[in-house]
Amino acid sequence: MKQTTSGFTIVELLITIVVIGIIASITLLSFSNVQVRANDAVIRQGARQIEIALVRWVMETGLKPLAGNGSSAVVSNDTCPGIDAVSNGNGWAASGQYTCSVEDLLYARNLLPFEYMSRNMPANNKVIDSTNKRINFMLYPCAGAAGVTANKWVLYWALVQPSSTETSNLNASITECGNTPRRDTYGMRAAKIIQL
């Protein structure tokens, strides 16, 4: 009597391994896209929170959020010393970018948590500053000092996959704000004009 052995052939094993590899790669691609969309959703929500905090800050202080480039000392009496409407400051909004940032002003009034923009947001690999921090937000007065008196500001934020509407809004905001080609958006891919 002949004894038969059963088992898989090499071809069957190779086909199984290839199928598992294809399924794994599809799963990984799907997961990375979900993660990008989730991070972009957090950034969008962060931009909304920053807008609300800015409006409240202006209502509470009666001042303009002049901070950032040109600041010479930390927050004092709701202002950043060294900044005025002529130098108009601003730029990167996150704490640690300048001696006194917009985030520092909002934190000093308890309108945002400590380092909300720099620690509580997903890492932005597209825009990295000179200190290797990943930057997600910028704030500028529209058309420089004239924008300060007109109370129009533009908030930029970084997205990996902006929608076509967000791209249109970015271009419209740059044009409306009169910042073309005066300001570099440093790769920010969404924006909104804020009336303060």
CSV table of N, CA and C in Angstrom, one decimal, residues 8-132:
chain,number,residue,atom,x,y,z
A,8,PHE,N,1.4,21.6,1.3
A,8,PHE,CA,1.3,22.7,0.3
A,8,PHE,C,2.6,22.6,-0.5
A,9,THR,N,2.4,22.9,-1.8
A,9,THR,CA,3.5,23.0,-2.7
A,9,THR,C,4.1,24.4,-2.5
A,10,ILE,N,5.3,24.5,-3.1
A,10,ILE,CA,6.1,25.8,-3.0
A,10,ILE,C,5.2,26.8,-3.8
A,11,VAL,N,4.6,26.5,-4.9
A,11,VAL,CA,3.9,27.5,-5.6
A,11,VAL,C,2.7,28.0,-4.8
A,12,GLU,N,2.0,27.1,-4.1
A,12,GLU,CA,0.9,27.5,-3.3
A,12,GLU,C,1.3,28.4,-2.2
A,13,LEU,N,2.4,28.1,-1.6
A,13,LEU,CA,3.0,29.0,-0.5
A,13,LEU,C,3.3,30.3,-1.0
A,14,LEU,N,4.0,30.4,-2.2
A,14,LEU,CA,4.4,31.7,-2.8
A,14,LEU,C,3.2,32.5,-3.1
A,15,ILE,N,2.1,31.9,-3.7
A,15,ILE,CA,0.9,32.6,-4.0
A,15,ILE,C,0.3,33.2,-2.7
A,16,THR,N,0.2,32.4,-1.7
A,16,THR,CA,-0.3,32.9,-0.4
A,16,THR,C,0.5,34.1,0.2
A,17,ILE,N,1.8,34.0,0.1
A,17,ILE,CA,2.6,35.1,0.6
A,17,ILE,C,2.4,36.3,-0.2
A,18,VAL,N,2.3,36.2,-1.5
A,18,VAL,CA,2.1,37.4,-2.4
A,18,VAL,C,0.7,38.0,-2.1
A,19,VAL,N,-0.3,37.2,-1.9
A,19,VAL,CA,-1.6,37.8,-1.6
A,19,VAL,C,-1.6,38.5,-0.2
A,20,ILE,N,-1.0,37.9,0.8
A,20,ILE,CA,-0.8,38.6,2.1
A,20,ILE,C,-0.1,39.9,1.9
A,21,GLY,N,1.0,39.9,1.1
A,21,GLY,CA,1.7,41.1,0.9
A,21,GLY,C,0.9,42.2,0.3
A,22,ILE,N,0.1,41.9,-0.7
A,22,ILE,CA,-0.8,42.8,-1.4
A,22,ILE,C,-1.8,43.4,-0.4
A,23,ILE,N,-2.4,42.5,0.4
A,23,ILE,CA,-3.4,43.0,1.4
A,23,ILE,C,-2.7,43.9,2.4
A,24,ALA,N,-1.6,43.5,2.9
A,24,ALA,CA,-0.8,44.4,3.9
A,24,ALA,C,-0.5,45.7,3.3
A,25,SER,N,-0.1,45.8,2.0
A,25,SER,CA,0.3,47.1,1.4
A,25,SER,C,-0.9,48.0,1.3
A,26,ILE,N,-2.1,47.4,0.9
A,26,ILE,CA,-3.3,48.2,0.7
A,26,ILE,C,-3.7,48.7,2.1
A,27,THR,N,-3.6,47.9,3.1
A,27,THR,CA,-4.0,48.3,4.5
A,27,THR,C,-3.1,49.5,4.9
A,28,LEU,N,-1.8,49.4,4.7
A,28,LEU,CA,-0.9,50.4,5.1
A,28,LEU,C,-1.2,51.7,4.4
A,29,LEU,N,-1.4,51.7,3.1
A,29,LEU,CA,-1.8,52.9,2.3
A,29,LEU,C,-3.1,53.5,2.8
A,30,SER,N,-4.0,52.7,3.1
A,30,SER,CA,-5.3,53.2,3.6
A,30,SER,C,-5.1,53.9,5.0
A,31,PHE,N,-4.3,53.2,5.8
A,31,PHE,CA,-4.1,53.8,7.2
A,31,PHE,C,-3.4,55.1,7.1
A,32,SER,N,-2.4,55.2,6.3
A,32,SER,CA,-1.6,56.5,6.2
A,32,SER,C,-2.5,57.6,5.7
A,33,ASN,N,-3.4,57.4,4.8
A,33,ASN,CA,-4.3,58.4,4.3
A,33,ASN,C,-5.3,58.8,5.4
A,34,VAL,N,-5.8,57.9,6.2
A,34,VAL,CA,-6.7,58.2,7.3
A,34,VAL,C,-6.0,59.0,8.3
A,35,GLN,N,-4.7,58.7,8.6
A,35,GLN,CA,-3.9,59.5,9.5
A,35,GLN,C,-3.7,60.9,9.0
A,36,VAL,N,-3.4,61.1,7.8
A,36,VAL,CA,-3.2,62.5,7.2
A,36,VAL,C,-4.5,63.3,7.3
A,37,ARG,N,-5.7,62.6,7.0
A,37,ARG,CA,-6.9,63.3,7.1
A,37,ARG,C,-7.3,63.7,8.5
A,38,ALA,N,-7.0,62.8,9.4
A,38,ALA,CA,-7.2,63.1,10.9
A,38,ALA,C,-6.4,64.2,11.4
A,39,ASN,N,-5.1,64.2,11.0
A,39,ASN,CA,-4.2,65.3,11.4
A,39,ASN,C,-4.7,66.7,10.8
A,40,ASP,N,-5.1,66.7,9.5
A,40,ASP,CA,-5.6,67.9,8.9
A,40,ASP,C,-6.9,68.4,9.6
A,41,ALA,N,-7.7,67.4,10.1
A,41,ALA,CA,-8.9,67.8,10.8
A,41,ALA,C,-8.6,68.5,12.1
A,42,VAL,N,-7.6,68.0,12.8
A,42,VAL,CA,-7.1,68.6,14.1
A,42,VAL,C,-6.6,70.0,13.8
A,43,ILE,N,-5.8,70.2,12.7
A,43,ILE,CA,-5.3,71.5,12.4
A,43,ILE,C,-6.5,72.5,12.1
A,44,ARG,N,-7.5,72.0,11.3
A,44,ARG,CA,-8.6,72.9,11.0
A,44,ARG,C,-9.3,73.3,12.3
A,45,GLN,N,-9.5,72.3,13.2
A,45,GLN,CA,-10.2,72.7,14.5
A,45,GLN,C,-9.3,73.6,15.3
A,46,GLY,N,-8.0,73.4,15.2
A,46,GLY,CA,-7.1,74.3,15.9
A,46,GLY,C,-7.2,75.7,15.4
A,47,ALA,N,-7.3,75.9,14.0
A,47,ALA,CA,-7.4,77.2,13.4
A,47,ALA,C,-8.7,77.9,13.9
A,48,ARG,N,-9.7,77.1,14.0
A,48,ARG,CA,-11.0,77.6,14.5
A,48,ARG,C,-10.9,78.1,16.0
A,49,GLN,N,-10.2,77.3,16.8
A,49,GLN,CA,-10.0,77.7,18.2
A,49,GLN,C,-9.1,79.0,18.3
A,50,ILE,N,-8.1,79.1,17.5
A,50,ILE,CA,-7.3,80.3,17.5
A,50,ILE,C,-8.1,81.5,17.1
A,51,GLU,N,-8.9,81.3,16.0
A,51,GLU,CA,-9.7,82.5,15.6
A,51,GLU,C,-10.6,82.9,16.8
A,52,ILE,N,-11.3,82.0,17.4
A,52,ILE,CA,-12.2,82.3,18.6
A,52,ILE,C,-11.4,83.0,19.7
A,53,ALA,N,-10.2,82.5,20.0
A,53,ALA,CA,-9.3,83.1,21.0
A,53,ALA,C,-8.9,84.5,20.6
A,54,LEU,N,-8.5,84.7,19.4
A,54,LEU,CA,-8.1,86.0,18.9
A,54,LEU,C,-9.3,87.0,19.1
A,55,VAL,N,-10.5,86.6,18.6
A,55,VAL,CA,-11.6,87.5,18.7
A,55,VAL,C,-11.9,87.9,20.2
A,56,ARG,N,-11.9,86.9,21.1
A,56,ARG,CA,-12.1,87.1,22.5
A,56,ARG,C,-11.0,88.0,23.1
A,57,TRP,N,-9.7,87.8,22.7
A,57,TRP,CA,-8.6,88.6,23.2
A,57,TRP,C,-8.8,90.0,22.8
A,58,VAL,N,-9.2,90.3,21.6
A,58,VAL,CA,-9.4,91.7,21.2
A,58,VAL,C,-10.6,92.3,21.9
A,59,MET,N,-11.7,91.5,22.1
A,59,MET,CA,-12.8,92.0,22.9
A,59,MET,C,-12.4,92.4,24.3
A,60,GLU,N,-11.6,91.5,24.9
A,60,GLU,CA,-11.2,91.7,26.3
A,60,GLU,C,-10.2,92.8,26.5
A,61,THR,N,-9.3,92.9,25.6
A,61,THR,CA,-8.2,93.9,25.8
A,61,THR,C,-8.4,95.2,25.1
A,62,GLY,N,-9.2,95.2,24.0
A,62,GLY,CA,-9.3,96.4,23.2
A,62,GLY,C,-8.1,96.7,22.4
A,63,LEU,N,-7.1,95.7,22.3
A,63,LEU,CA,-5.9,95.9,21.6
A,63,LEU,C,-5.8,95.1,20.4
A,64,LYS,N,-4.8,95.3,19.5
A,64,LYS,CA,-4.6,94.4,18.4
A,64,LYS,C,-3.5,93.4,18.7
A,65,PRO,N,-3.6,92.2,18.2
A,65,PRO,CA,-2.6,91.2,18.5
A,65,PRO,C,-1.3,91.3,17.8
A,66,LEU,N,-0.6,92.4,18.2
A,66,LEU,CA,0.7,92.7,17.6
A,66,LEU,C,1.8,91.9,18.4
A,67,ALA,N,2.4,91.0,17.7
A,67,ALA,CA,3.4,90.1,18.4
A,67,ALA,C,4.3,89.6,17.4
A,68,GLY,N,5.3,88.8,17.8
A,68,GLY,CA,6.2,88.1,16.9
A,68,GLY,C,7.4,88.9,16.5
A,69,ASN,N,7.7,89.0,15.2
A,69,ASN,CA,8.9,89.6,14.7
A,69,ASN,C,9.1,91.0,15.2
A,70,GLY,N,10.2,91.2,15.9
A,70,GLY,CA,10.5,92.5,16.4
A,70,GLY,C,10.2,92.6,17.9
A,71,SER,N,9.6,91.6,18.5
A,71,SER,CA,9.3,91.7,19.9
A,71,SER,C,10.6,91.7,20.7
A,72,SER,N,10.6,92.4,21.8
A,72,SER,CA,11.9,92.5,22.5
A,72,SER,C,11.8,92.0,24.0
A,73,ALA,N,10.6,91.7,24.4
A,73,ALA,CA,10.4,91.2,25.8
A,73,ALA,C,9.2,90.3,25.8
A,74,VAL,N,9.0,89.6,26.9
A,74,VAL,CA,7.8,88.7,27.1
A,74,VAL,C,6.6,89.6,27.3
A,75,VAL,N,5.4,88.9,27.3
A,75,VAL,CA,4.1,89.6,27.4
A,75,VAL,C,4.1,90.5,28.7
A,76,SER,N,3.7,91.7,28.5
A,76,SER,CA,3.6,92.6,29.6
A,76,SER,C,2.3,93.5,29.3
A,77,ASN,N,1.4,93.5,30.2
A,77,ASN,CA,0.1,94.3,30.1
A,77,ASN,C,-0.5,94.0,28.8
A,78,ASP,N,-0.7,92.7,28.4
A,78,ASP,CA,-1.3,92.3,27.2
A,78,ASP,C,-0.7,92.8,25.9
A,79,THR,N,0.6,93.1,26.0
A,79,THR,CA,1.3,93.5,24.8
A,79,THR,C,2.7,92.8,24.7
A,80,CYS,N,3.2,92.9,23.5
A,80,CYS,CA,4.6,92.4,23.3
A,80,CYS,C,5.5,93.6,23.1
A,81,PRO,N,6.3,94.0,24.1
A,81,PRO,CA,7.2,95.2,24.0
A,81,PRO,C,8.0,95.1,22.7
A,82,GLY,N,8.2,96.3,22.1
A,82,GLY,CA,9.0,96.4,20.9
A,82,GLY,C,8.2,96.3,19.6
A,83,ILE,N,6.9,96.0,19.7
A,83,ILE,CA,6.0,95.9,18.5
A,83,ILE,C,5.1,97.1,18.4
A,84,ASP,N,4.9,97.6,17.2
A,84,ASP,CA,4.0,98.7,17.0
A,84,ASP,C,3.3,98.5,15.6
A,85,ALA,N,2.3,99.3,15.3
A,85,ALA,CA,1.6,99.1,14.0
A,85,ALA,C,2.5,99.4,12.8
A,86,VAL,N,3.6,100.1,13.0
A,86,VAL,CA,4.5,100.3,11.9
A,86,VAL,C,5.3,99.0,11.6
A,87,SER,N,5.9,98.4,12.6
A,87,SER,CA,6.6,97.2,12.4
A,87,SER,C,5.7,96.0,12.2
A,88,ASN,N,4.5,96.1,12.7
A,88,ASN,CA,3.4,95.2,12.6
A,88,ASN,C,3.7,93.8,13.0
A,89,GLY,N,4.8,93.4,13.3
A,89,GLY,CA,5.1,92.1,13.9
A,89,GLY,C,4.5,90.9,13.2
A,90,ASN,N,4.1,90.0,14.0
A,90,ASN,CA,3.5,88.7,13.7
A,90,ASN,C,4.3,87.8,12.8
A,91,GLY,N,3.8,86.9,12.1
A,91,GLY,CA,4.5,85.9,11.5
A,91,GLY,C,4.1,84.5,12.1
A,92,TRP,N,5.1,83.7,12.4
A,92,TRP,CA,4.8,82.4,13.1
A,92,TRP,C,4.1,82.7,14.4
A,93,ALA,N,2.9,82.1,14.6
A,93,ALA,CA,2.1,82.4,15.7
A,93,ALA,C,2.5,81.6,17.0
A,94,ALA,N,3.2,80.5,16.8
A,94,ALA,CA,3.5,79.6,17.9
A,94,ALA,C,4.5,80.2,18.9
A,95,SER,N,4.3,79.8,20.2
A,95,SER,CA,5.3,80.2,21.2
A,95,SER,C,6.6,79.6,20.9
A,96,GLY,N,7.7,80.4,21.3
A,96,GLY,CA,9.0,80.0,21.1
A,96,GLY,C,9.6,80.4,19.8
A,97,GLN,N,8.8,81.0,18.9
A,97,GLN,CA,9.4,81.4,17.6
A,97,GLN,C,10.0,82.8,17.8
A,98,TYR,N,9.4,83.6,18.6
A,98,TYR,CA,9.9,85.0,18.9
A,98,TYR,C,9.9,85.2,20.4
A,99,THR,N,10.5,86.3,20.8
A,99,THR,CA,10.5,86.6,22.2
A,99,THR,C,9.1,86.7,22.8
A,100,CYS,N,8.2,87.2,22.0
A,100,CYS,CA,6.8,87.3,22.4
A,100,CYS,C,5.9,87.0,21.2
A,101,SER,N,5.1,85.9,21.2
A,101,SER,CA,4.3,85.5,20.1
A,101,SER,C,2.8,85.7,20.3
A,102,VAL,N,2.0,85.5,19.3
A,102,VAL,CA,0.6,85.6,19.4
A,102,VAL,C,0.1,84.6,20.4
A,103,GLU,N,0.7,83.4,20.3
A,103,GLU,CA,0.3,82.3,21.2
A,103,GLU,C,0.6,82.7,22.7
A,104,ASP,N,1.7,83.4,22.9
A,104,ASP,CA,2.0,83.9,24.3
A,104,ASP,C,0.9,84.9,24.8
A,105,LEU,N,0.4,85.8,23.9
A,105,LEU,CA,-0.6,86.7,24.2
A,105,LEU,C,-1.9,86.0,24.6
A,106,LEU,N,-2.3,85.0,23.8
A,106,LEU,CA,-3.5,84.3,24.1
A,106,LEU,C,-3.4,83.4,25.3
A,107,TYR,N,-2.2,82.8,25.5
A,107,TYR,CA,-2.0,82.0,26.7
A,107,TYR,C,-2.1,82.9,28.0
A,108,ALA,N,-1.5,84.1,27.9
A,108,ALA,CA,-1.4,85.0,29.1
A,108,ALA,C,-2.8,85.3,29.6
A,109,ARG,N,-3.8,85.3,28.7
A,109,ARG,CA,-5.2,85.6,29.0
A,109,ARG,C,-6.0,84.3,29.2
A,110,ASN,N,-5.4,83.2,29.3
A,110,ASN,CA,-6.0,81.9,29.4
A,110,ASN,C,-7.1,81.6,28.3
A,111,LEU,N,-6.8,82.0,27.1
A,111,LEU,CA,-7.6,81.8,26.0
A,111,LEU,C,-7.2,80.5,25.2
A,112,LEU,N,-6.0,80.1,25.4
A,112,LEU,CA,-5.4,78.9,24.8
A,112,LEU,C,-4.6,78.2,25.8
A,113,PRO,N,-4.5,76.9,25.8
A,113,PRO,CA,-3.6,76.1,26.7
A,113,PRO,C,-2.1,76.5,26.4
A,114,PHE,N,-1.2,76.2,27.3
A,114,PHE,CA,0.2,76.4,27.1
A,114,PHE,C,0.7,75.7,25.9
A,115,GLU,N,1.4,76.4,25.0
A,115,GLU,CA,2.0,75.9,23.8
A,115,GLU,C,1.0,75.1,23.0
A,116,TYR,N,-0.2,75.6,22.9
A,116,TYR,CA,-1.3,74.9,22.1
A,116,TYR,C,-0.9,74.7,20.7
A,117,MET,N,-0.3,75.7,20.1
A,117,MET,CA,0.0,75.6,18.6
A,117,MET,C,1.2,74.8,18.4
A,118,SER,N,2.1,74.7,19.3
A,118,SER,CA,3.4,74.0,19.0
A,118,SER,C,3.4,72.6,19.6
A,119,ARG,N,2.7,72.3,20.7
A,119,ARG,CA,2.8,71.0,21.3
A,119,ARG,C,1.5,70.2,21.0
A,120,ASN,N,0.4,70.9,21.0
A,120,ASN,CA,-0.9,70.1,20.9
A,120,ASN,C,-1.4,69.9,19.5
A,121,MET,N,-0.7,70.3,18.5
A,121,MET,CA,-1.0,70.0,17.1
A,121,MET,C,-0.2,68.9,16.5
A,122,PRO,N,-0.7,68.3,15.5
A,122,PRO,CA,0.1,67.2,14.9
A,122,PRO,C,1.4,67.8,14.3
A,123,ALA,N,2.4,67.0,14.1
A,123,ALA,CA,3.7,67.5,13.5
A,123,ALA,C,3.5,67.8,12.1
A,124,ASN,N,4.0,69.0,11.7
A,124,ASN,CA,3.9,69.5,10.3
A,124,ASN,C,5.3,69.3,9.7
A,125,ASN,N,5.4,68.3,8.8
A,125,ASN,CA,6.7,68.0,8.2
A,125,ASN,C,6.9,68.9,7.0
A,126,LYS,N,6.0,69.7,6.6
A,126,LYS,CA,6.1,70.6,5.4
A,126,LYS,C,6.8,71.9,5.8
A,127,VAL,N,6.5,72.4,6.9
A,127,VAL,CA,7.0,73.7,7.3
A,127,VAL,C,7.8,73.6,8.6
A,128,ILE,N,9.1,73.6,8.5
A,128,ILE,CA,10.0,73.5,9.7
A,128,ILE,C,10.8,74.7,9.8
A,129,ASP,N,10.9,75.4,11.0
A,129,ASP,CA,11.6,76.6,11.2
A,129,ASP,C,13.1,76.3,11.5
A,130,SER,N,13.8,77.3,11.7
A,130,SER,CA,15.3,77.2,12.0
A,130,SER,C,15.6,76.4,13.2
A,131,THR,N,14.7,76.4,14.2
A,131,THR,CA,15.0,75.6,15.4
A,131,THR,C,14.4,74.2,15.3
A,132,ASN,N,14.0,73.8,14.1
A,132,ASN,CA,13.5,72.4,13.9
A,132,ASN,C,12.1,72.2,14.5
